Short mmCIF file of C-alpha atoms in Angstrom, two decimals:
data_model
loop_
_atom_site.label_atom_id
_atom_site.label_comp_id
_atom_site.label_asym_id
_atom_site.label_seq_id
_atom_site.Cartn_x
_atom_site.Cartn_y
_atom_site.Cartn_z
CA MET A 1 28.36 -22.87 -9.24
CA GLU A 2 28.69 -20.76 -6.10
CA ASN A 3 25.75 -20.47 -3.80
CA ARG A 4 23.85 -17.30 -4.73
CA LYS A 5 22.76 -15.06 -1.88
CA LYS A 6 19.05 -14.55 -1.30
CA VAL A 7 17.35 -11.19 -0.74
CA ALA A 8 13.77 -10.47 0.38
CA PHE A 9 11.84 -7.20 0.42
CA TYR A 10 9.05 -5.73 2.51
CA THR A 11 7.33 -2.48 1.52
CA LEU A 12 5.39 -0.24 3.88
CA GLY A 13 3.31 2.67 2.63
CA CYS A 14 2.41 3.98 -0.77
CA LYS A 15 2.42 2.83 -4.38
CA LEU A 16 5.50 4.96 -4.97
CA ASN A 17 7.38 2.87 -2.40
CA PHE A 18 6.30 -0.30 -4.21
CA SER A 19 7.67 0.99 -7.51
CA GLU A 20 10.97 1.93 -5.84
CA THR A 21 11.28 -1.44 -4.08
CA SER A 22 10.94 -3.13 -7.49
CA THR A 23 13.74 -1.02 -8.92
CA ILE A 24 16.00 -1.75 -5.93
CA ALA A 25 15.18 -5.46 -6.32
CA ARG A 26 16.25 -5.34 -9.98
CA ASN A 27 19.59 -3.85 -8.85
CA PHE A 28 20.12 -6.83 -6.52
CA ASN A 29 19.30 -9.15 -9.38
CA ASP A 30 21.97 -7.47 -11.52
CA GLU A 31 24.46 -8.04 -8.67
CA GLY A 32 23.77 -11.78 -8.65
CA PHE A 33 21.24 -12.09 -5.83
CA ASP A 34 18.11 -14.23 -6.00
CA ARG A 35 14.91 -12.59 -4.83
CA VAL A 36 12.74 -14.67 -2.51
CA ASP A 37 9.47 -14.03 -0.72
CA PHE A 38 9.66 -12.20 2.62
CA GLU A 39 8.18 -15.28 4.32
CA GLU A 40 11.26 -17.28 3.26
CA ILE A 41 14.75 -17.57 4.69
CA ALA A 42 17.02 -14.96 3.11
CA ASP A 43 20.54 -13.59 3.62
CA ILE A 44 19.34 -9.98 3.37
CA TYR A 45 16.00 -8.45 4.28
CA VAL A 46 15.34 -4.96 2.89
CA ILE A 47 12.49 -2.98 4.45
CA ASN A 48 11.24 0.08 2.56
CA THR A 49 9.76 2.34 5.24
CA CYS A 50 7.01 4.94 5.37
CA SER A 51 6.63 8.00 7.58
CA VAL A 52 3.06 9.01 6.89
CA THR A 53 1.28 7.42 9.84
CA GLU A 54 2.14 6.48 13.38
CA ASN A 55 1.37 2.91 12.54
CA ALA A 56 4.23 2.70 10.08
CA ASP A 57 6.68 3.11 12.99
CA LYS A 58 5.17 0.19 14.89
CA GLN A 59 4.89 -1.91 11.75
CA PHE A 60 8.60 -1.49 11.06
CA LYS A 61 9.57 -3.10 14.38
CA GLN A 62 7.20 -6.00 13.72
CA VAL A 63 8.67 -6.58 10.25
CA VAL A 64 12.23 -6.60 11.64
CA LYS A 65 11.14 -9.15 14.28
CA LYS A 66 9.64 -11.31 11.57
CA ALA A 67 12.88 -11.24 9.55
CA MET A 68 14.95 -12.11 12.63
CA LYS A 69 12.67 -15.05 13.39
CA LEU A 70 13.22 -16.41 9.89
CA ASN A 71 17.00 -16.00 10.04
CA GLU A 72 18.65 -14.45 13.07
CA LYS A 73 21.93 -14.11 11.15
CA ALA A 74 20.30 -12.22 8.27
CA PHE A 75 21.46 -8.75 7.33
CA VAL A 76 18.60 -6.24 7.74
CA ALA A 77 18.55 -2.94 5.85
CA ALA A 78 16.02 -0.11 6.27
CA VAL A 79 15.49 2.37 3.42
CA GLY A 80 12.87 4.96 2.50
CA CYS A 81 11.06 7.87 4.13
CA TYR A 82 11.22 6.89 7.77
CA ALA A 83 14.88 5.95 7.30
CA GLN A 84 15.52 9.50 6.08
CA LEU A 85 13.56 11.21 8.88
CA LYS A 86 14.60 9.12 11.91
CA PRO A 87 17.72 7.16 10.89
CA GLU A 88 19.11 6.86 14.44
CA GLU A 89 15.78 5.59 15.76
CA LEU A 90 15.67 2.84 13.12
CA ALA A 91 19.34 1.98 13.58
CA ALA A 92 18.66 1.38 17.29
CA VAL A 93 15.98 -1.23 16.55
CA ASP A 94 17.27 -4.66 17.50
CA GLY A 95 18.44 -6.55 14.40
CA VAL A 96 18.85 -3.58 12.03
CA ASP A 97 22.28 -3.43 10.35
CA LEU A 98 22.01 -0.65 7.80
CA VAL A 99 19.86 2.47 7.39
CA LEU A 100 19.89 4.34 4.09
CA GLY A 101 18.28 7.73 3.49
CA ALA A 102 16.68 9.30 0.43
CA THR A 103 19.73 9.54 -1.84
CA GLU A 104 21.46 6.33 -0.78
CA LYS A 105 18.61 3.82 -1.10
CA PHE A 106 19.16 3.23 -4.83
CA LYS A 107 22.86 2.51 -4.22
CA ILE A 108 22.13 -0.08 -1.54
CA THR A 109 24.15 -2.81 -3.29
CA ASP A 110 27.29 -0.64 -2.85
CA TYR A 111 26.87 -0.79 0.92
CA ILE A 112 26.40 -4.52 1.28
CA HIS A 113 29.98 -5.73 0.93
CA ASP A 114 30.03 -7.40 4.29
CA LEU A 115 26.93 -9.27 5.35
CA SER A 116 27.97 -9.86 8.93
CA LYS A 117 25.62 -8.52 11.58
CA ASN A 118 26.45 -5.13 13.12
CA ASP A 119 26.08 -4.45 16.84
CA MET A 120 24.41 -1.21 15.95
CA GLY A 121 22.80 -0.17 12.67
CA GLU A 122 25.12 1.76 10.38
CA VAL A 123 23.53 5.00 9.12
CA HIS A 124 24.06 6.67 5.76
CA SER A 125 21.58 9.47 5.37
CA CYS A 126 22.10 12.77 3.61
CA GLU A 127 20.92 16.25 4.38
CA ILE A 128 17.59 16.25 2.58
CA ALA A 129 18.69 19.24 0.48
CA GLU A 130 21.02 16.83 -1.31
CA ALA A 131 18.09 14.73 -2.54
CA ASP A 132 17.88 16.64 -5.76
CA PHE A 133 18.53 13.96 -8.37
CA TYR A 134 15.89 11.72 -9.85
CA VAL A 135 15.82 7.93 -9.99
CA GLY A 136 13.13 6.51 -12.25
CA SER A 137 11.40 3.34 -11.20
CA TYR A 138 8.47 1.09 -11.83
CA SER A 139 7.06 -1.99 -10.17
CA ILE A 140 5.54 -5.07 -11.56
CA GLY A 141 3.87 -6.40 -8.47
CA ASP A 142 1.31 -8.59 -10.13
CA ARG A 143 0.68 -9.60 -13.71
CA THR A 144 -2.21 -7.22 -14.11
CA ARG A 145 -0.87 -3.74 -13.36
CA ALA A 146 2.35 -1.84 -12.86
CA PHE A 147 3.12 1.30 -10.88
CA LEU A 148 5.20 3.78 -12.86
CA LYS A 149 6.97 6.53 -10.94
CA VAL A 150 7.09 9.82 -12.85
CA GLN A 151 7.91 12.35 -10.13
CA ASP A 152 9.42 12.51 -6.63
CA GLY A 153 9.58 15.02 -3.76
CA CYS A 154 7.30 17.97 -3.00
CA ASP A 155 7.65 21.76 -2.82
CA TYR A 156 4.41 22.16 -0.89
CA LYS A 157 4.69 22.84 2.82
CA CYS A 158 1.45 21.39 4.19
CA THR A 159 1.63 21.81 7.95
CA TYR A 160 0.89 18.15 8.80
CA CYS A 161 3.20 16.46 6.30
CA THR A 162 6.72 15.05 6.62
CA ILE A 163 7.12 14.07 2.96
CA PRO A 164 9.17 17.15 1.90
CA LEU A 165 11.50 16.35 4.83
CA ALA A 166 11.71 12.69 3.79
CA ARG A 167 11.86 13.01 0.00
CA GLY A 168 13.21 16.47 -0.77
CA ILE A 169 12.25 18.95 -3.47
CA SER A 170 9.91 18.26 -6.36
CA ARG A 171 11.67 16.71 -9.33
CA SER A 172 10.56 14.75 -12.36
CA ASP A 173 11.72 12.02 -14.67
CA ALA A 174 12.63 13.09 -18.21
CA LEU A 175 9.71 12.46 -20.55
CA GLU A 176 11.73 10.09 -22.75
CA ASN A 177 12.63 7.98 -19.67
CA VAL A 178 8.99 7.71 -18.60
CA LEU A 179 8.03 6.66 -22.12
CA GLN A 180 10.90 4.16 -22.22
CA ASN A 181 9.77 2.63 -18.90
CA ALA A 182 6.18 2.49 -20.16
CA LYS A 183 7.36 0.67 -23.30
CA GLU A 184 9.35 -1.83 -21.19
CA ILE A 185 6.23 -2.49 -19.10
CA SER A 186 4.07 -2.90 -22.20
CA THR A 187 6.29 -5.72 -23.50
CA GLN A 188 5.54 -7.78 -20.36
CA ASN A 189 1.85 -8.39 -21.05
CA ILE A 190 0.78 -5.95 -18.35
CA LYS A 191 -2.54 -4.37 -19.16
CA GLU A 192 -2.63 -1.39 -16.80
CA ILE A 193 -0.16 1.23 -15.66
CA VAL A 194 -0.82 3.41 -12.62
CA LEU A 195 1.13 6.70 -12.60
CA THR A 196 2.64 7.46 -9.21
CA GLY A 197 4.73 10.13 -7.54
CA VAL A 198 4.60 12.33 -4.47
CA ASN A 199 2.89 15.20 -6.28
CA ILE A 200 2.38 14.03 -9.87
CA GLY A 201 0.44 17.10 -11.01
CA ASP A 202 3.73 18.98 -10.51
CA TYR A 203 5.29 16.80 -13.23
CA GLY A 204 7.86 18.62 -15.36
CA LYS A 205 9.48 20.51 -12.52
CA GLY A 206 13.10 19.55 -12.04
CA GLU A 207 13.22 17.52 -15.24
CA PHE A 208 16.77 18.76 -15.85
CA GLY A 209 17.93 18.63 -12.24
CA ASN A 210 16.98 22.27 -11.79
CA LYS A 211 13.70 24.20 -11.80
CA LYS A 212 13.69 24.45 -15.61
CA HIS A 213 10.41 23.28 -16.99
CA GLU A 214 9.95 21.85 -20.47
CA HIS A 215 7.02 19.52 -20.02
CA THR A 216 3.80 19.64 -18.02
CA PHE A 217 1.57 16.94 -16.61
CA LEU A 218 -0.71 17.37 -19.62
CA ASP A 219 2.26 16.75 -21.98
CA LEU A 220 3.06 13.59 -20.04
CA VAL A 221 -0.51 12.30 -20.25
CA GLN A 222 -0.74 13.04 -23.97
CA ALA A 223 2.58 11.31 -24.71
CA LEU A 224 1.75 8.21 -22.65
CA ASP A 225 -1.60 7.87 -24.41
CA LYS A 226 0.32 7.09 -27.62
CA VAL A 227 2.46 4.25 -26.21
CA GLU A 228 1.56 1.05 -28.05
CA GLY A 229 0.62 -2.07 -26.14
CA ILE A 230 -0.83 -0.44 -23.03
CA GLU A 231 -4.53 -0.98 -22.61
CA ARG A 232 -5.14 1.22 -19.58
CA LEU A 233 -3.50 4.13 -17.81
CA ARG A 234 -4.66 5.36 -14.41
CA ILE A 235 -3.71 8.61 -12.66
CA SER A 236 -3.20 7.70 -9.00
CA SER A 237 -3.65 10.83 -6.90
CA ILE A 238 -3.52 14.45 -8.03
CA GLU A 239 -3.87 17.75 -6.17
CA PRO A 240 -7.09 19.66 -7.07
CA ASN A 241 -5.17 22.85 -7.91
CA LEU A 242 -2.93 20.91 -10.32
CA LEU A 243 -5.69 18.96 -12.06
CA LYS A 244 -6.40 21.29 -14.97
CA ASN A 245 -9.55 21.33 -17.11
CA GLU A 246 -7.41 20.52 -20.18
CA THR A 247 -6.26 17.29 -18.51
CA ILE A 248 -9.83 16.35 -17.56
CA ASP A 249 -10.97 17.02 -21.15
CA PHE A 250 -8.09 14.98 -22.56
CA VAL A 251 -8.79 12.00 -20.26
CA SER A 252 -12.47 12.06 -21.30
CA LYS A 253 -11.49 11.49 -24.97
CA SER A 254 -8.31 9.49 -24.42
CA ARG A 255 -7.57 6.04 -25.85
CA THR A 256 -6.09 4.57 -22.67
CA PHE A 257 -6.66 6.86 -19.66
CA VAL A 258 -9.52 5.59 -17.52
CA PRO A 259 -12.27 7.75 -15.98
CA HIS A 260 -11.00 7.47 -12.41
CA PHE A 261 -9.59 10.36 -10.39
CA HIS A 262 -8.31 10.35 -6.82
CA ILE A 263 -8.20 13.93 -5.55
CA PRO A 264 -7.07 14.81 -2.01
CA LEU A 265 -9.40 17.26 -0.27
CA GLN A 266 -8.17 16.87 3.36
CA SER A 267 -10.90 19.16 4.74
CA GLY A 268 -14.20 20.60 3.58
CA SER A 269 -13.67 23.66 5.79
CA ASN A 270 -11.76 26.61 4.34
CA ASP A 271 -10.57 27.59 7.86
CA ILE A 272 -8.91 24.19 8.27
CA LEU A 273 -7.53 24.17 4.70
CA LYS A 274 -5.76 27.46 5.52
CA LEU A 275 -4.34 26.03 8.76
CA MET A 276 -3.11 23.03 6.75
CA LYS A 277 -1.54 25.42 4.18
CA ARG A 278 -3.26 23.61 1.34
CA ARG A 279 -3.05 25.48 -1.97
CA TYR A 280 -6.76 25.75 -2.74
CA LEU A 281 -10.11 26.38 -1.09
CA ARG A 282 -13.13 24.09 -1.18
CA GLU A 283 -14.66 26.07 -4.06
CA VAL A 284 -11.82 24.88 -6.35
CA TYR A 285 -12.57 21.31 -5.33
CA THR A 286 -16.25 21.72 -6.22
CA GLU A 287 -15.25 23.11 -9.65
CA ARG A 288 -13.01 20.10 -10.36
CA VAL A 289 -15.67 17.56 -9.43
CA ASN A 290 -18.32 19.40 -11.47
CA LYS A 291 -15.99 19.55 -14.48
CA ILE A 292 -15.30 15.78 -14.29
CA ARG A 293 -19.01 15.02 -13.96
CA GLU A 294 -19.79 17.27 -16.94
CA VAL A 295 -17.49 15.42 -19.36
CA MET A 296 -17.44 11.96 -17.70
CA PRO A 297 -20.70 11.42 -15.79
CA HIS A 298 -19.71 7.79 -15.11
CA ALA A 299 -16.23 8.63 -13.69
CA CYS A 300 -15.14 7.34 -10.31
CA ILE A 301 -13.93 10.11 -7.99
CA GLY A 302 -12.06 9.20 -4.79
CA VAL A 303 -11.28 11.68 -2.02
CA ASP A 304 -8.62 11.82 0.72
CA VAL A 305 -9.73 13.49 3.94
CA ILE A 306 -8.02 14.05 7.32
CA VAL A 307 -10.05 14.20 10.54
CA GLY A 308 -9.01 15.62 13.89
CA PHE A 309 -6.53 18.23 12.63
CA PRO A 310 -5.59 20.73 15.40
CA GLY A 311 -8.27 23.40 15.68
CA GLU A 312 -10.94 21.28 13.96
CA THR A 313 -14.11 22.01 15.96
CA ASP A 314 -17.37 20.06 15.69
CA GLU A 315 -18.62 22.82 13.35
CA HIS A 316 -15.58 22.45 11.08
CA PHE A 317 -16.02 18.70 10.99
CA LEU A 318 -19.73 18.96 10.16
CA GLU A 319 -18.84 21.41 7.40
CA THR A 320 -16.59 18.70 5.91
CA TYR A 321 -19.22 16.00 6.41
CA HIS A 322 -22.01 17.97 4.72
CA PHE A 323 -19.70 19.16 1.93
CA LEU A 324 -18.79 15.55 1.08
CA ASN A 325 -22.32 14.25 1.59
CA GLU A 326 -23.70 16.71 -0.96
CA MET A 327 -20.94 16.17 -3.50
CA ASP A 328 -21.16 13.60 -6.29
CA ILE A 329 -18.11 11.56 -5.30
CA SER A 330 -17.57 7.77 -5.23
CA TYR A 331 -15.56 6.86 -2.11
CA LEU A 332 -13.35 8.31 0.64
CA HIS A 333 -9.95 7.45 2.07
CA VAL A 334 -10.18 8.67 5.66
CA PHE A 335 -7.01 9.46 7.64
CA THR A 336 -7.03 10.21 11.34
CA TYR A 337 -4.61 13.06 12.02
CA SER A 338 -1.47 11.98 13.88
CA GLU A 339 1.23 14.33 15.17
CA ARG A 340 4.54 14.08 13.32
CA ASP A 341 7.81 15.55 14.62
CA ASN A 342 9.21 18.63 12.88
CA THR A 343 5.88 19.63 11.34
CA GLU A 344 4.17 22.95 12.01
CA ALA A 345 0.89 21.29 12.99
CA ALA A 346 2.53 19.37 15.84
CA ASN A 347 2.82 22.64 17.80
CA MET A 348 -0.59 24.05 16.91
CA PRO A 349 -3.19 24.72 19.62
CA GLY A 350 -6.63 23.12 19.65
CA ILE A 351 -5.59 19.45 19.94
CA VAL A 352 -8.53 17.19 19.18
CA PRO A 353 -8.92 14.36 21.73
CA ALA A 354 -8.21 10.86 20.38
CA ASN A 355 -11.76 9.60 21.05
CA VAL A 356 -13.22 12.54 19.06
CA ARG A 357 -10.81 11.84 16.18
CA ALA A 358 -11.92 8.19 16.21
CA LYS A 359 -15.62 9.12 16.20
CA ARG A 360 -15.19 11.53 13.26
CA SER A 361 -13.21 8.95 11.35
CA LYS A 362 -15.96 6.40 11.88
CA MET A 363 -18.62 8.83 10.64
CA LEU A 364 -16.71 9.54 7.44
CA ARG A 365 -15.95 5.88 6.84
CA GLY A 366 -19.69 5.23 7.11
CA LEU A 367 -20.30 8.00 4.58
CA SER A 368 -17.75 6.38 2.27
CA VAL A 369 -19.66 3.07 2.35
CA LYS A 370 -22.86 4.93 1.46
CA LYS A 371 -21.15 6.86 -1.37
CA ARG A 372 -19.56 3.75 -2.88
CA ARG A 373 -22.87 1.90 -2.75
CA ALA A 374 -24.68 4.79 -4.46
CA PHE A 375 -21.96 4.96 -7.13
CA TYR A 376 -22.18 1.21 -7.78
CA GLU A 377 -25.99 1.39 -7.97
CA SER A 378 -25.70 4.16 -10.57
CA GLN A 379 -23.60 1.79 -12.72
CA ILE A 380 -25.99 -1.19 -12.69
CA GLY A 381 -27.25 -1.94 -16.21
CA THR A 382 -24.32 -0.19 -17.91
CA ASN A 383 -21.76 -1.84 -20.20
CA ARG A 384 -18.15 -1.61 -19.06
CA THR A 385 -14.76 -3.23 -19.63
CA VAL A 386 -13.25 -5.26 -16.81
CA LEU A 387 -9.64 -6.26 -16.21
CA PHE A 388 -9.53 -9.45 -14.13
CA GLU A 389 -6.99 -9.93 -11.32
CA SER A 390 -5.00 -13.09 -10.66
CA GLU A 391 -6.36 -14.36 -7.34
CA ASN A 392 -8.90 -17.06 -6.63
CA LYS A 393 -10.88 -15.73 -3.66
CA GLU A 394 -13.31 -18.31 -2.32
CA GLY A 395 -14.14 -19.59 -5.78
CA TYR A 396 -14.44 -16.15 -7.41
CA ILE A 397 -12.24 -14.00 -9.60
CA HIS A 398 -12.41 -10.24 -9.05
CA GLY A 399 -11.58 -7.36 -11.32
CA PHE A 400 -12.10 -3.64 -11.80
CA THR A 401 -13.96 -1.81 -14.51
CA GLU A 402 -12.31 1.19 -16.11
CA ASN A 403 -14.26 3.41 -13.70
CA TYR A 404 -13.14 1.37 -10.69
CA VAL A 405 -16.22 -0.70 -9.93
CA LYS A 406 -15.14 -3.94 -8.24
CA VAL A 407 -16.76 -6.94 -9.93
CA LYS A 408 -16.75 -10.70 -9.32
CA THR A 409 -17.63 -13.83 -11.27
CA PRO A 410 -17.02 -17.55 -10.64
CA TRP A 411 -13.30 -18.45 -10.83
CA ASN A 412 -11.94 -19.27 -14.24
CA PRO A 413 -8.12 -19.25 -14.61
CA GLU A 414 -8.42 -18.29 -18.27
CA LEU A 415 -9.84 -14.91 -17.27
CA VAL A 416 -6.69 -13.88 -15.34
CA ASN A 417 -5.16 -10.65 -16.73
CA THR A 418 -7.69 -10.40 -19.58
CA LEU A 419 -10.06 -7.59 -20.52
CA HIS A 420 -13.73 -8.27 -21.24
CA GLU A 421 -16.80 -6.32 -22.23
CA ILE A 422 -19.43 -6.86 -19.55
CA ASN A 423 -22.80 -5.66 -18.35
CA LEU A 424 -23.10 -4.85 -14.64
CA THR A 425 -26.14 -6.71 -13.32
CA LYS A 426 -26.50 -6.46 -9.53
CA ILE A 427 -24.69 -5.71 -6.28
CA ASP A 428 -23.67 -8.84 -4.39
CA GLU A 429 -24.02 -9.15 -0.60
CA ASP A 430 -20.26 -8.58 -0.18
CA GLY A 431 -20.61 -5.21 -1.94
CA SER A 432 -18.95 -6.16 -5.24
CA VAL A 433 -20.94 -6.25 -8.49
CA ARG A 434 -22.04 -9.28 -10.50
CA LEU A 435 -21.81 -9.24 -14.27
CA GLU A 436 -22.81 -10.77 -17.57
CA PHE A 437 -20.26 -11.19 -20.34
CA LEU A 438 -21.11 -9.45 -23.59
CA ASN A 439 -18.64 -11.63 -25.50
CA LYS A 440 -19.95 -15.20 -25.44
CA LEU A 441 -16.39 -16.47 -25.72
CA ALA A 442 -15.64 -15.72 -22.07
CA GLU A 443 -18.55 -17.85 -20.92
CA ALA A 444 -17.53 -20.88 -22.90
#
């Protein structure tokens, strides 16, 4: 038998990238390649890039270096968002042989006829207007959960964001495809599916390759709730203006959707929201949180926030801080604003000094710790369901409740990828929550 070529993958960035890497990996498998770990020697290294933060640029160079160290003759391909935005820059990185933009990345196996190293990276990237077709994907990264992509691209023009430039217009997978992918996942003993996309609340748009709209996000959620064999469905991140009351009501009564919402806010100041060209004001955000609390008092609510946006004064920042402090939310993801080329915000006046950005970020991260602690404390004494992960961390197994409380109990391999009814007993010194099993079986 001929020696099969080996391919390894490295993913930077979001859950959507992870689901797309998995799909690309399956294509390699179909072409007769064996997938190996990125730490191993491979013939091809594929790096799925991200353009959201400055760090992603630096990380890319480090990852290429790592691949070259493992096998200096390996063929290195860069795909994904950064590859679409700055293809020449990536192609110039020492060791890179191929750069594929938004439309080409799923056809990568067509480009790898000749695995000899190039002196200079070869670029195939389209005008982003051509990224108007949809490629469905899902990832099975661990045995416990899968990321299912339902939508791609974005029609919003937030002034700080490069994603529309990197991923093109908003478009969706056909409902029957999403359901088919969900069924495939359910046959693999995976207990939880996380829905991902660039702007998933926009689901339905571009389902037919044009702006025609047959289904909505609510239709998607209702249809997925009926798929047999899936225990849990989680909505990853959804814009506040697209999270409708009907969806919140449906989730509160649903069979599989868990009471966990991640809703980007970005700023608690209406002045800054307008500069960012967000499509809502803070009052809408308050309404959404109040609605969730009304029908699911125990829900976990996560918030994205950006600090140091151009024009953000101390007053604006304190407005955000107090707004979040007073709101009944569970944790924050804090992003420090970084200038991106070809965005409106990069040319805006009122640049916030780096040390001020860092200080604001630190304050909000401290607030997040306080919020998470308060949320966990509110859950002590309640009965929940936990899905255990697969790792043994210092003699403990961790898992998450349906409302995203991180729990731990002494390691027992039989608990991996199983669901259990538990009572939350106390917060451990590492911040996770200890538990008692309600089914005696698990203790045996």
